XYZ file of C-alpha atoms in Angstrom:
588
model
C 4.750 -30.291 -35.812
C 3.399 -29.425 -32.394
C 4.989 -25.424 -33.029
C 3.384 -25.122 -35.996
C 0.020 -26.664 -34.700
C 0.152 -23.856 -31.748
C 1.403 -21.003 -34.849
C -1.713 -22.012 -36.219
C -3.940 -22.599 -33.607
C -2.440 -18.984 -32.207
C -3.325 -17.666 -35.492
C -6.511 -18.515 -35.658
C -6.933 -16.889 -31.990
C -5.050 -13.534 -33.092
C -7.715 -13.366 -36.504
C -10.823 -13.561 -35.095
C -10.357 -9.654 -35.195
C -8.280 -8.169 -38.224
C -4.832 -8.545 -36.287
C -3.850 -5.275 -38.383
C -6.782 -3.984 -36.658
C -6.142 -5.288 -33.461
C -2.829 -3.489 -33.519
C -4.080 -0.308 -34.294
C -6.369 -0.502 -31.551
C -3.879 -1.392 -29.165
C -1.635 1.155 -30.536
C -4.344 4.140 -30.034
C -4.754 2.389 -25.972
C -1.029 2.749 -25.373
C -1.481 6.334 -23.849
C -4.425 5.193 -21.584
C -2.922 1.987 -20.627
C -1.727 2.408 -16.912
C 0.319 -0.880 -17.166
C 2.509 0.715 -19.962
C 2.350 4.372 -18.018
C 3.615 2.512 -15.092
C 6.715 0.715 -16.531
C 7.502 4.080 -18.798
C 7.275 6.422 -15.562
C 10.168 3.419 -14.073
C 12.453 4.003 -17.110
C 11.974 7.731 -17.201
C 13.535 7.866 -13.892
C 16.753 6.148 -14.942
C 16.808 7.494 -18.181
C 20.488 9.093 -18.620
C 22.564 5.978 -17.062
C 20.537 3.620 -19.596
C 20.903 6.372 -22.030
C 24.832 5.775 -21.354
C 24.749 2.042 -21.191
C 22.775 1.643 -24.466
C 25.704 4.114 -25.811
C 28.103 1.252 -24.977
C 25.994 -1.352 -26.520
C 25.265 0.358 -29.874
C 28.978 0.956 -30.170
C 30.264 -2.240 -29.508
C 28.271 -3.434 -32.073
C 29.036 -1.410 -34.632
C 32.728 -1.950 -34.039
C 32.117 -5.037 -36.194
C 31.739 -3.371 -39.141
C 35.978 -2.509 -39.141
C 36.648 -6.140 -37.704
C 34.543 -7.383 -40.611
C 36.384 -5.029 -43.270
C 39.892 -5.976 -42.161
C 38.520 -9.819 -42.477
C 36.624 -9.442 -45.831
C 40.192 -7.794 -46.746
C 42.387 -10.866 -45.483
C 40.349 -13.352 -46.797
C 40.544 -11.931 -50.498
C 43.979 -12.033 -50.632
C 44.200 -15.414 -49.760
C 41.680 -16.656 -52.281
C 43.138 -14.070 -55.208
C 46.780 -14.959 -53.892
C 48.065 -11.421 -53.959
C 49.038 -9.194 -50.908
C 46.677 -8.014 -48.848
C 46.038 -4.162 -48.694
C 47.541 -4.042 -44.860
C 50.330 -6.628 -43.371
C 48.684 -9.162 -42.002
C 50.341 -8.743 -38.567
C 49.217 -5.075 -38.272
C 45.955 -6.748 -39.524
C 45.620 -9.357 -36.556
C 46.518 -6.727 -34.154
C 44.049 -4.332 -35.305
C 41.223 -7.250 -35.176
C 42.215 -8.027 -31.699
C 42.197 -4.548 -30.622
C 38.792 -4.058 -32.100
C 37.294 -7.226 -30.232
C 38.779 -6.276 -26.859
C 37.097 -3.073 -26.914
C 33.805 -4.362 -28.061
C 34.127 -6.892 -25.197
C 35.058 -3.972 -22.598
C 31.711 -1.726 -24.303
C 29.657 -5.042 -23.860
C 30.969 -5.886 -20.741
C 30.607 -2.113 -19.611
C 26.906 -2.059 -21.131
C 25.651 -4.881 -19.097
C 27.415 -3.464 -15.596
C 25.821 -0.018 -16.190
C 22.385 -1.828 -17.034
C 22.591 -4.107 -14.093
C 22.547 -1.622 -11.689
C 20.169 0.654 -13.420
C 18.086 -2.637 -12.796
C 18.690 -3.010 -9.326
C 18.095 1.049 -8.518
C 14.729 0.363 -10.294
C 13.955 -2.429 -8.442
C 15.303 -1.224 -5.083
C 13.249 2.038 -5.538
C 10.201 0.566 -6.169
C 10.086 -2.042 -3.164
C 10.917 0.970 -1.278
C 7.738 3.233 -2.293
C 5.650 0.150 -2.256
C 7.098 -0.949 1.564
C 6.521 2.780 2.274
C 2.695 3.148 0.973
C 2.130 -0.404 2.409
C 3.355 0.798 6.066
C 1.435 3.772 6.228
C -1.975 1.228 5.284
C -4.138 0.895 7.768
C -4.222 -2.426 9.241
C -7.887 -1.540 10.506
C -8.924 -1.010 6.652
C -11.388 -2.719 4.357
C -9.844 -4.732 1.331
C -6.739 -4.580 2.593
C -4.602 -7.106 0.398
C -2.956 -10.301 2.076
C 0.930 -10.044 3.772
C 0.890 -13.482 1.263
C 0.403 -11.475 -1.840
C 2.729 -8.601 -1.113
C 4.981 -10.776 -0.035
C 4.848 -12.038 -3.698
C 5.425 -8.909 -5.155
C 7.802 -7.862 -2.981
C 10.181 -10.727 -4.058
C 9.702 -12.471 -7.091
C 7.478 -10.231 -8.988
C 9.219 -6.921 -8.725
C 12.794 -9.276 -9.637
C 10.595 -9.814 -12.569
C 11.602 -6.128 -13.706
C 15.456 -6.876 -13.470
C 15.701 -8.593 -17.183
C 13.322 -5.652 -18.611
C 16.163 -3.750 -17.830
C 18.766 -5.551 -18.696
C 18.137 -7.033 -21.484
C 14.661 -5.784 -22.982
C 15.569 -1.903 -23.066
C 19.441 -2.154 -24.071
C 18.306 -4.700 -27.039
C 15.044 -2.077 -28.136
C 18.211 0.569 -28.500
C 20.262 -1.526 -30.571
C 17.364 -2.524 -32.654
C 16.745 1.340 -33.174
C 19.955 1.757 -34.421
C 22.561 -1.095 -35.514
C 20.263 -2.615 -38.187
C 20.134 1.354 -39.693
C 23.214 1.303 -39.366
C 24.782 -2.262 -40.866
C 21.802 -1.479 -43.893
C 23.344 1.635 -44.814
C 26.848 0.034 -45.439
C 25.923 -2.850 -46.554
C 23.768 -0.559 -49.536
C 26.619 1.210 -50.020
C 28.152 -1.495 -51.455
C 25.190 -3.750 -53.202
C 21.432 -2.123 -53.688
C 20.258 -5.576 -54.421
C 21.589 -6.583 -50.977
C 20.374 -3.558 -48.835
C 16.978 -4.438 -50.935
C 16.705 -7.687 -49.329
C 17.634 -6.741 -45.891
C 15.113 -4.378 -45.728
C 12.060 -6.301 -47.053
C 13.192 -9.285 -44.292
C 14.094 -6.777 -41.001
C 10.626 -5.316 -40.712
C 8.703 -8.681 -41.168
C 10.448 -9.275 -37.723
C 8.891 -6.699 -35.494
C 5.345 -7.018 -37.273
C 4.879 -10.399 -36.244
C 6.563 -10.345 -32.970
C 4.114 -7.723 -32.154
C 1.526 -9.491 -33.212
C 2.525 -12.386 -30.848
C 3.567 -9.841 -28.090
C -0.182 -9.565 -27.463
C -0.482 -12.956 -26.394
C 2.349 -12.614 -24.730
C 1.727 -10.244 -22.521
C -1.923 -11.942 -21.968
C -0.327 -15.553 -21.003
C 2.198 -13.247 -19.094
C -0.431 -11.983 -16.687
C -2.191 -14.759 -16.075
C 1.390 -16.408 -15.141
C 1.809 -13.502 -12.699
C -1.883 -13.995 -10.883
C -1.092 -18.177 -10.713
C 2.013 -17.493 -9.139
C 0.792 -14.935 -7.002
C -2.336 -17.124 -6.196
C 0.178 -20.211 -5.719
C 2.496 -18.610 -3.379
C -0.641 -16.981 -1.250
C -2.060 -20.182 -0.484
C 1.162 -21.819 0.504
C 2.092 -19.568 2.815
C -2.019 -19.429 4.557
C -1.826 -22.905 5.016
C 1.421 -22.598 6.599
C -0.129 -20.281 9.114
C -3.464 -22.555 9.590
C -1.388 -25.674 9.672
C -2.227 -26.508 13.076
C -6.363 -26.033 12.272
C -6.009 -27.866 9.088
C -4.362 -30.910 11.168
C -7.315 -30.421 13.822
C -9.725 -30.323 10.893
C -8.715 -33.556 9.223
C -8.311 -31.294 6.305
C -5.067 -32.180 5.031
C -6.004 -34.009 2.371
C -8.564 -31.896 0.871
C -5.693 -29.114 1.349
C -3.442 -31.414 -0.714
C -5.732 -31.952 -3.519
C -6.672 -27.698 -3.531
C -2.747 -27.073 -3.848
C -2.194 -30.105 -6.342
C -4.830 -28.291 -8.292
C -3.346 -24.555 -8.052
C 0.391 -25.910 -8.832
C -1.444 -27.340 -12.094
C -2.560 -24.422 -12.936
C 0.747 -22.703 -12.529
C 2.123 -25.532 -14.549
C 0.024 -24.690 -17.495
C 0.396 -21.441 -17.580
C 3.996 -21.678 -17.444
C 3.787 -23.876 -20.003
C 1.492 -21.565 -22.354
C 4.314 -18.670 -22.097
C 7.113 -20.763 -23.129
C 4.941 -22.354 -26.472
C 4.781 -18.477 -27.310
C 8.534 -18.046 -26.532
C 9.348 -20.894 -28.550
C 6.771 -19.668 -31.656
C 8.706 -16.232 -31.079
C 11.673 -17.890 -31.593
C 10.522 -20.351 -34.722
C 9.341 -16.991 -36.272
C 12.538 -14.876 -35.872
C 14.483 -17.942 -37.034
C 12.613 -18.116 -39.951
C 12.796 -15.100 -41.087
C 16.805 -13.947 -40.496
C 17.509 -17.229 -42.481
C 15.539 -16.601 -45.463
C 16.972 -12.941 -45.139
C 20.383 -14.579 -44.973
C 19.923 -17.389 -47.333
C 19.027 -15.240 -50.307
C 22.120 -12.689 -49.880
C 24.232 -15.372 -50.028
C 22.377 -16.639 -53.207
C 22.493 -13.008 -54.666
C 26.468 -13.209 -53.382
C 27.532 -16.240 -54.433
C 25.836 -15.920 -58.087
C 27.722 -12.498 -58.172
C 30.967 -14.226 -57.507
C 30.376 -16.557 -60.387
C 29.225 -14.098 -62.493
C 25.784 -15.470 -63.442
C 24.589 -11.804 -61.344
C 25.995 -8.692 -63.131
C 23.667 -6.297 -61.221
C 22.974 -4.745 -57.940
C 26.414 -3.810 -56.945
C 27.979 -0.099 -57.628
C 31.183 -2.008 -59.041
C 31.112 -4.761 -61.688
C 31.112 -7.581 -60.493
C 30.807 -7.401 -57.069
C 34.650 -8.294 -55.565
C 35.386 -10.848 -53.337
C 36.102 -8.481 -50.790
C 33.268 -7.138 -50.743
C 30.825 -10.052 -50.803
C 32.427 -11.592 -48.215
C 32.809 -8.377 -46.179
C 28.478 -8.360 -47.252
C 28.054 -11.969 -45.184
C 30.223 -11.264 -42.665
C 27.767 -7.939 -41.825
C 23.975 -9.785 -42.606
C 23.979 -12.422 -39.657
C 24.675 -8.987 -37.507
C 22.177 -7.162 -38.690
C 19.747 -10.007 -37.491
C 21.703 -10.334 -34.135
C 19.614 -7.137 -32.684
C 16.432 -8.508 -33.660
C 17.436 -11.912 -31.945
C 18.390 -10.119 -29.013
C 14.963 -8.246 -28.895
C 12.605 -11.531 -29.640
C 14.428 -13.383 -26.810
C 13.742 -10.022 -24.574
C 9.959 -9.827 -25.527
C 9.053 -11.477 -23.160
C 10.877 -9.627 -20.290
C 8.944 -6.774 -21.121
C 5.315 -8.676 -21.340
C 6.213 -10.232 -17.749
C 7.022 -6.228 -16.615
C 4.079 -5.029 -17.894
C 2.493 -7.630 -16.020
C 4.104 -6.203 -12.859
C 3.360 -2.653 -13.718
C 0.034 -3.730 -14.022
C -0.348 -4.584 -10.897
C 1.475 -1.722 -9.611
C -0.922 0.680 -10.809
C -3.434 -1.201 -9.820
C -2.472 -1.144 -5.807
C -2.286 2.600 -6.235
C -5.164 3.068 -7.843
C -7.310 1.104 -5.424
C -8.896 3.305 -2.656
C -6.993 2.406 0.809
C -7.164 3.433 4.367
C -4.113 5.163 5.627
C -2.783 5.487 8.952
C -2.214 9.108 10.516
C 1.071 10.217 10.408
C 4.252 10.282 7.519
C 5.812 7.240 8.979
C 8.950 8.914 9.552
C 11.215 9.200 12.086
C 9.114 10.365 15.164
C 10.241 14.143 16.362
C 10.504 14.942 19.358
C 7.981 13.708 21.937
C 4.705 15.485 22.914
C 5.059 17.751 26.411
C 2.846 18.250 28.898
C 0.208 16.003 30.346
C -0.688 13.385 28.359
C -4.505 13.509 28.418
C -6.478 12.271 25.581
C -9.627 13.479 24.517
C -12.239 13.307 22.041
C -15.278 15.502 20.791
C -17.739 14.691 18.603
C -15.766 11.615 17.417
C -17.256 9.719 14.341
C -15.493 7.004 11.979
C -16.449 5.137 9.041
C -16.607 1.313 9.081
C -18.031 -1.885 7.354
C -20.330 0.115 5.352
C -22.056 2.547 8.460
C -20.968 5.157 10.686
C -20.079 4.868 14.555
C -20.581 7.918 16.631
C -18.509 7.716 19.850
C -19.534 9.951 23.248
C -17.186 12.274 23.957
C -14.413 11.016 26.319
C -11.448 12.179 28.443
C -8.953 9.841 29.847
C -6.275 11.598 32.501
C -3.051 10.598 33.090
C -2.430 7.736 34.543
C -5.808 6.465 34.077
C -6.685 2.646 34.233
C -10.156 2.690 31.919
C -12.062 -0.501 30.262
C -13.892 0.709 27.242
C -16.852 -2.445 27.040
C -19.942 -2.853 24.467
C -21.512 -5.735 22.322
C -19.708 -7.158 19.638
C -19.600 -4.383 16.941
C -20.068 -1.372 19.258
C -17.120 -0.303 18.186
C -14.352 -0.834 20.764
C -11.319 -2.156 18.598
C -12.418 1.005 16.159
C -11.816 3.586 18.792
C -9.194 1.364 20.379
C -7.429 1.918 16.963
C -8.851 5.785 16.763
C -6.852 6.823 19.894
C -3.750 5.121 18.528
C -3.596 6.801 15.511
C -4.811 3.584 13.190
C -7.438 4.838 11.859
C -8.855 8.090 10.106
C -11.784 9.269 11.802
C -14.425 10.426 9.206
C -15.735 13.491 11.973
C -14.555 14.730 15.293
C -11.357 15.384 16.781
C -8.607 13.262 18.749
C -6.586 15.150 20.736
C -3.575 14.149 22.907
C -1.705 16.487 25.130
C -3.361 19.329 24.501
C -2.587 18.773 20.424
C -4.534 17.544 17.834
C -3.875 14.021 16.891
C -3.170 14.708 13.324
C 0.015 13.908 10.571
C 2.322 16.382 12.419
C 1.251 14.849 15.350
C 0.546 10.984 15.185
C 4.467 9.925 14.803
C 5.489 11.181 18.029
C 2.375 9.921 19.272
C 2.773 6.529 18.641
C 6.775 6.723 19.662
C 5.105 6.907 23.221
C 2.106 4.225 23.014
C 2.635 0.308 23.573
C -0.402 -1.308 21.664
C -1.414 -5.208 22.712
C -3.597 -6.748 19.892
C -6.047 -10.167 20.195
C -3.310 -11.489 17.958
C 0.176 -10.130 18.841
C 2.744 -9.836 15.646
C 6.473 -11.474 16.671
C 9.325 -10.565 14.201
C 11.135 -13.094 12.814
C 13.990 -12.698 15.559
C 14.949 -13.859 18.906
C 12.636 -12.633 21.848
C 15.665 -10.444 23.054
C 14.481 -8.195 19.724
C 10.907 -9.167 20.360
C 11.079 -7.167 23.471
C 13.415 -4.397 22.806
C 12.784 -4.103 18.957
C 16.521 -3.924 18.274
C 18.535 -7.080 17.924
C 21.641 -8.029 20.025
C 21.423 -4.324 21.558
C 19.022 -4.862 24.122
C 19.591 -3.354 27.849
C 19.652 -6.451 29.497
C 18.633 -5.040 33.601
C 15.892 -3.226 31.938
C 14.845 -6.256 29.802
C 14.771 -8.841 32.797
C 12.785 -5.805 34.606
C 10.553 -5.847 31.946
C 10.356 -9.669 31.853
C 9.412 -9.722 35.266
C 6.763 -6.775 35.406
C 4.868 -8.301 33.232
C 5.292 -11.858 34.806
C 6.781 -13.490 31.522
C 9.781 -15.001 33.259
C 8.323 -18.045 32.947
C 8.180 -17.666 29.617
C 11.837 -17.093 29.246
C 12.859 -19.910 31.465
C 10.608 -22.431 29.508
C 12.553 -21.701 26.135
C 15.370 -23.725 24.778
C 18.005 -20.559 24.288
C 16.279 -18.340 26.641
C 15.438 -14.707 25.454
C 18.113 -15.619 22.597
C 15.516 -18.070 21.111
C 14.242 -17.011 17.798
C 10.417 -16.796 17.647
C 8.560 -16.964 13.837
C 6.121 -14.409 12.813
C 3.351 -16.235 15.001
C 5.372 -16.342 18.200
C 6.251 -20.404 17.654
C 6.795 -21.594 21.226
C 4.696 -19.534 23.117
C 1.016 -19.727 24.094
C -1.627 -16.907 23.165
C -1.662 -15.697 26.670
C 2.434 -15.881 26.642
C 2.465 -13.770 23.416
C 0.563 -11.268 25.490
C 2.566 -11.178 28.135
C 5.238 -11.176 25.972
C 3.955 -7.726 24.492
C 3.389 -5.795 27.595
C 6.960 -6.624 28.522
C 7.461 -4.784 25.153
C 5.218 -1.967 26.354
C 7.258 -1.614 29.732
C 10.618 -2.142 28.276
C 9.695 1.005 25.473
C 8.417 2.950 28.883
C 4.819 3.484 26.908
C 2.762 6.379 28.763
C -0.019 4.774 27.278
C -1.006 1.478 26.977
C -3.892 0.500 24.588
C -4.673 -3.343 24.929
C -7.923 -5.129 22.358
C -9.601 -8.041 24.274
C -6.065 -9.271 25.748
C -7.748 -11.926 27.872
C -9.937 -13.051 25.437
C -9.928 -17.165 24.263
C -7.618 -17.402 27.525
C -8.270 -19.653 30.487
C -8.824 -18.435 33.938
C -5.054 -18.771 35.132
C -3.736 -17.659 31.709
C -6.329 -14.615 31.762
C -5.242 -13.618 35.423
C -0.952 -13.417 34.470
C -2.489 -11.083 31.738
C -4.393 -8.667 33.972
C -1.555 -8.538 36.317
C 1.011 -8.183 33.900
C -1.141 -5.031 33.084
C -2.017 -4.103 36.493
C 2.119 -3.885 36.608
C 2.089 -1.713 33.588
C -0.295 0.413 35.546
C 1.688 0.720 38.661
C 4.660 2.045 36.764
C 3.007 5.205 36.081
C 1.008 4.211 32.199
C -2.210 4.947 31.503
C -3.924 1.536 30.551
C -7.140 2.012 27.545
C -7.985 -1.873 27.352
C -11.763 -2.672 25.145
C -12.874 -6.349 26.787
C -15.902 -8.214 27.763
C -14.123 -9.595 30.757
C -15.849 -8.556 34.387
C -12.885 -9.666 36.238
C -10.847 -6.738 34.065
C -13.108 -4.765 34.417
C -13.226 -4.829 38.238
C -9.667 -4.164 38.174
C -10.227 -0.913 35.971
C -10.571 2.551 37.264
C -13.856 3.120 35.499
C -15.826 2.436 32.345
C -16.735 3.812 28.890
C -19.778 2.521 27.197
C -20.246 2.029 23.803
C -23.154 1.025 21.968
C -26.433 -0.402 23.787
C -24.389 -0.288 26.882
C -23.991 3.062 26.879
């Protein structure tokens, strides 16, 4: 009762425009829809190894057409009690034969399609890792770690039973129904009539309900997405939420988005199970009224619709044995809709990330050549960069080797922009950067940056022990020139205070150490790496006094070991420290 409330109430949804018309329309859209481009560009790429697989498929099925015969065959001989037309040993061997090698080409099929899936998958949370890491961190609308996360993992999986089971089963639908519907004619028109008024009933309507499929689909994708985005920011502001007193009022918010997951998980499995009522309706009628039309034949109240009269035993039941098969495809394809609605979903969104304008980083991300030569002076003329909706013009500069300089101005002069400028962050939008005597362009920025330690107001950890932290490799770490490093930059402290020392693993927030620690932590990283250049954004801000002075001389250490320190604060006792001063802004 309640599926064929929803069929109706569906129904009613799917009419309010001609659904014939609605078809078309969406038919005509296919070539401008970028979600369908998207998933059609994946297949295209692994089109020869699924080309293969399928092969296996299609001709495993078929392969029941001879088991069926020698059946059919067997059968009639017991029920007319004369010998069968092969021994029936030969006959059980040949039937076993036949089902072994339809379970190796099934068995086969599925392998080869399973990693097709996992290439496809691999490959594209490669590219999207790849255009993600050469995103500016410094741009506008830049998309939460949360929400790529998501796609990353259980979105993109999303794509494995497309492949697996969607595309293999829109093969065999192409080409074992054809193929059961010719043989089965052959032997009774009336039959091969009734096949072929019930098959195409089953992709009309399941096309019909694939629209609200793929509809409930994507909104299933955004709830998850949404769900899994705010889990994992109130992770990271658990500590202000406790503070707050929020937690409540963050329980009740993520009580209300796990609803909402709930029902639309709940609105893509009524359409799988209407998908499923309507397919199931269908093959049965289709199968119920060949075996009328059979059985009547046998009895010999039907004398027409088969080539020989009457139709023979053998061949009516050799008829049934080949009908339920020539539904299986179909079956195999409804139950597989809704793989592809939930990749389309996916591809959606795909082609949406790489359509939306995005900052980039300079550089190819690559493997930094080798280093820049010569005297590492950096220099800037005419420099101008785009930001929050206005342009910042910066006065020329030139910073020498070994240079200790504060860059100051008020808040949005523009100090973390050319902080991020100089590193190779950020695009400029006018001007030129250059850094050794070279431009600072894509040739140049990798080996650039292979020779630059950067300290942010919010250092990044990995998920790793500080041993990595520090060296950036795990478990391989010079251990003199790590404790050096430690202790240059005062953090031994640090060390000593954790429970497994510098084997203690640290979460993405540095879990266990202070703000000021953190900072510490990533000059150490700065003077383990041997940076020439050290570019540090407001690293004693929110600190106390004692805090703020282990910073400065952790960078003052830096400085005596030959870098050149570029550090943007508002802090006078830095800036006493510093060798001299660039102005931005009012302060200029």
């Amino acid at each position: 009762m309640i599926k064929i409330s929803y069929a109706v109430s569906l129904g009613q949804n799917l009419h309010q425009k001609s659904p014939f018309r609605l078809a078309l329309s969406r038919t005509k859209k296919i070539e401008s829809d970028p979600a369908r481009r998207r998933l059609g560009a994946m297949a295209r790429q692994d089109g020869r190894p699924m080309a293969v697989a399928a092969s296996f498929a299609v001709l495993s099925a078929l392969l029941w057409i001879p088991q069926a015969w020698l059946v059919a065959q067997l059968l009639a001989a017991l029920v007319e009690t004369r010998p069968p037309a092969l021994a029936p040993v030969p006959t059980v061997l040949a039937f076993v034969g036949l089902g072994l090698a339809r379970h190796l080409g099934e068995a086969l099929a599925g392998r080869m399609a399973f990693h097709v899936a996992q290439r496809i998958v691999t490959r594209e949370r490669t590219d999207l890792i790849a255009r993600e890491s050469l995103t500016s961190p410094f741009g506008e609308g830049r998309q939460t770690s949360a929400a790529l996360a998501t796609l990353l993992a259980s979105k993109l999986d999303a794509l494995m039973p497309f492949a697996t089971r969607y595309r293999l089963a829109a093969i065999k639908v192409a080409i074992v129904p054809a193929a059961l519907l010719i043989v089965v004619t052959s032997i009774s028109w009336v039959a091969g009539l009734v096949l072929l008024v019930a098959g195409p009933l089953i992709p009309v309507f399941m096309a019909l309900i694939g629209m609200a499929a793929r509809d409930a689909s994507e909104k299933h994708m955004v709830a998850t997405g949404t769900l899994n985005s705010v889990l994992l920011e109130w992770l990271n502001a658990a500590a202000d939420i406790r503070l707050l007193n929020a937690e409540q009022r963050t329980v009740d918010r993520f009580r209300q988005s796990a609803e909402t997951l709930r029902a639309r998980t709940m609105e893509v499995l009524r359409i799988a199970f209407l998908s499923s009522t309507v397919l199931e309706l269908f093959s049965a009628i289709g199968i119920a009224m060949v075996a009328v039309y059979v059985g009547f034949s046998l009895l010999g109240t039907f004398t027409f619709g088969a080539y020989t009269t009457p139709l023979s035993i053998a061949e009516g039941i050799f008829i049934l044995l080949l009908v339920p098969d020539f539904f299986q495809p179909l079956r195999d394809l409804a139950s597989a809709w809704h793989d592809k609605a939930a990749a389309l979903a996916v591809a959606g969104e795909l082609a949406e990330r790489e359509r939306e304008p995005r900052q980039t980083i300079l550089g190819r991300g690559g493997k930094a050549p080798a280093g820049l030569s010569g005297s590492l002076t950096v220099a800037t003329t005419g420099l101008r960069c785009s930001t929050g909706g206005r342009e910042i013009a910066f006065p020329d500069i030139r910073i020498m080797p070994g240079e200790k300089v504060a860059i100051v101005g008020p808040s949005g002069a523009g100090k973390t922009t050319l902080i991020a400028l100089l590193a190779g962050l950020v695009r400029p939008s006018g001007g030129q950067i250059e850094v050794a005597g070279q431009p600072l362009d894509d040739d140049h920025a990798d080996a650039w940056r292979s020779m630059i330690g950067f300290v942010g107001q919010h250092p990044h950890m990995l998920n790793a022990s500080l041993r990595a932290n520090i060296s950036l490799v795990d478990g391989r770490a010079d251990a003199i020139r790590l404790e050096a490093a430690l202790h240059a930059a005062s953090a031994e402290g640090v060390v000593t205070a954790l429970p497994r020392g510098v084997e203690t693993r640290l979460g993405e927030n540095g879990s266990g150490v202070s703000g000021g620690e953190a900072r510490r932590l990533m000059i150490a990283r700065a003077i383990y790496a041997d940076a020439r250049v050290i570019f540090a954004d407001e690293p004693t801000a929110d600190l106390d006094a004692a805090t703020a002075d282990r910073v400065i001389g952790a960078l003052e250490a830096a400085g005596r070991q030959g870098a050149t320190l570029v550090i943007a604060t508002h802090d006078p006792r830095l800036i006493a420290r510093l060798d001299r001063v660039i102005r931005l802004g009012d302060a200029a």
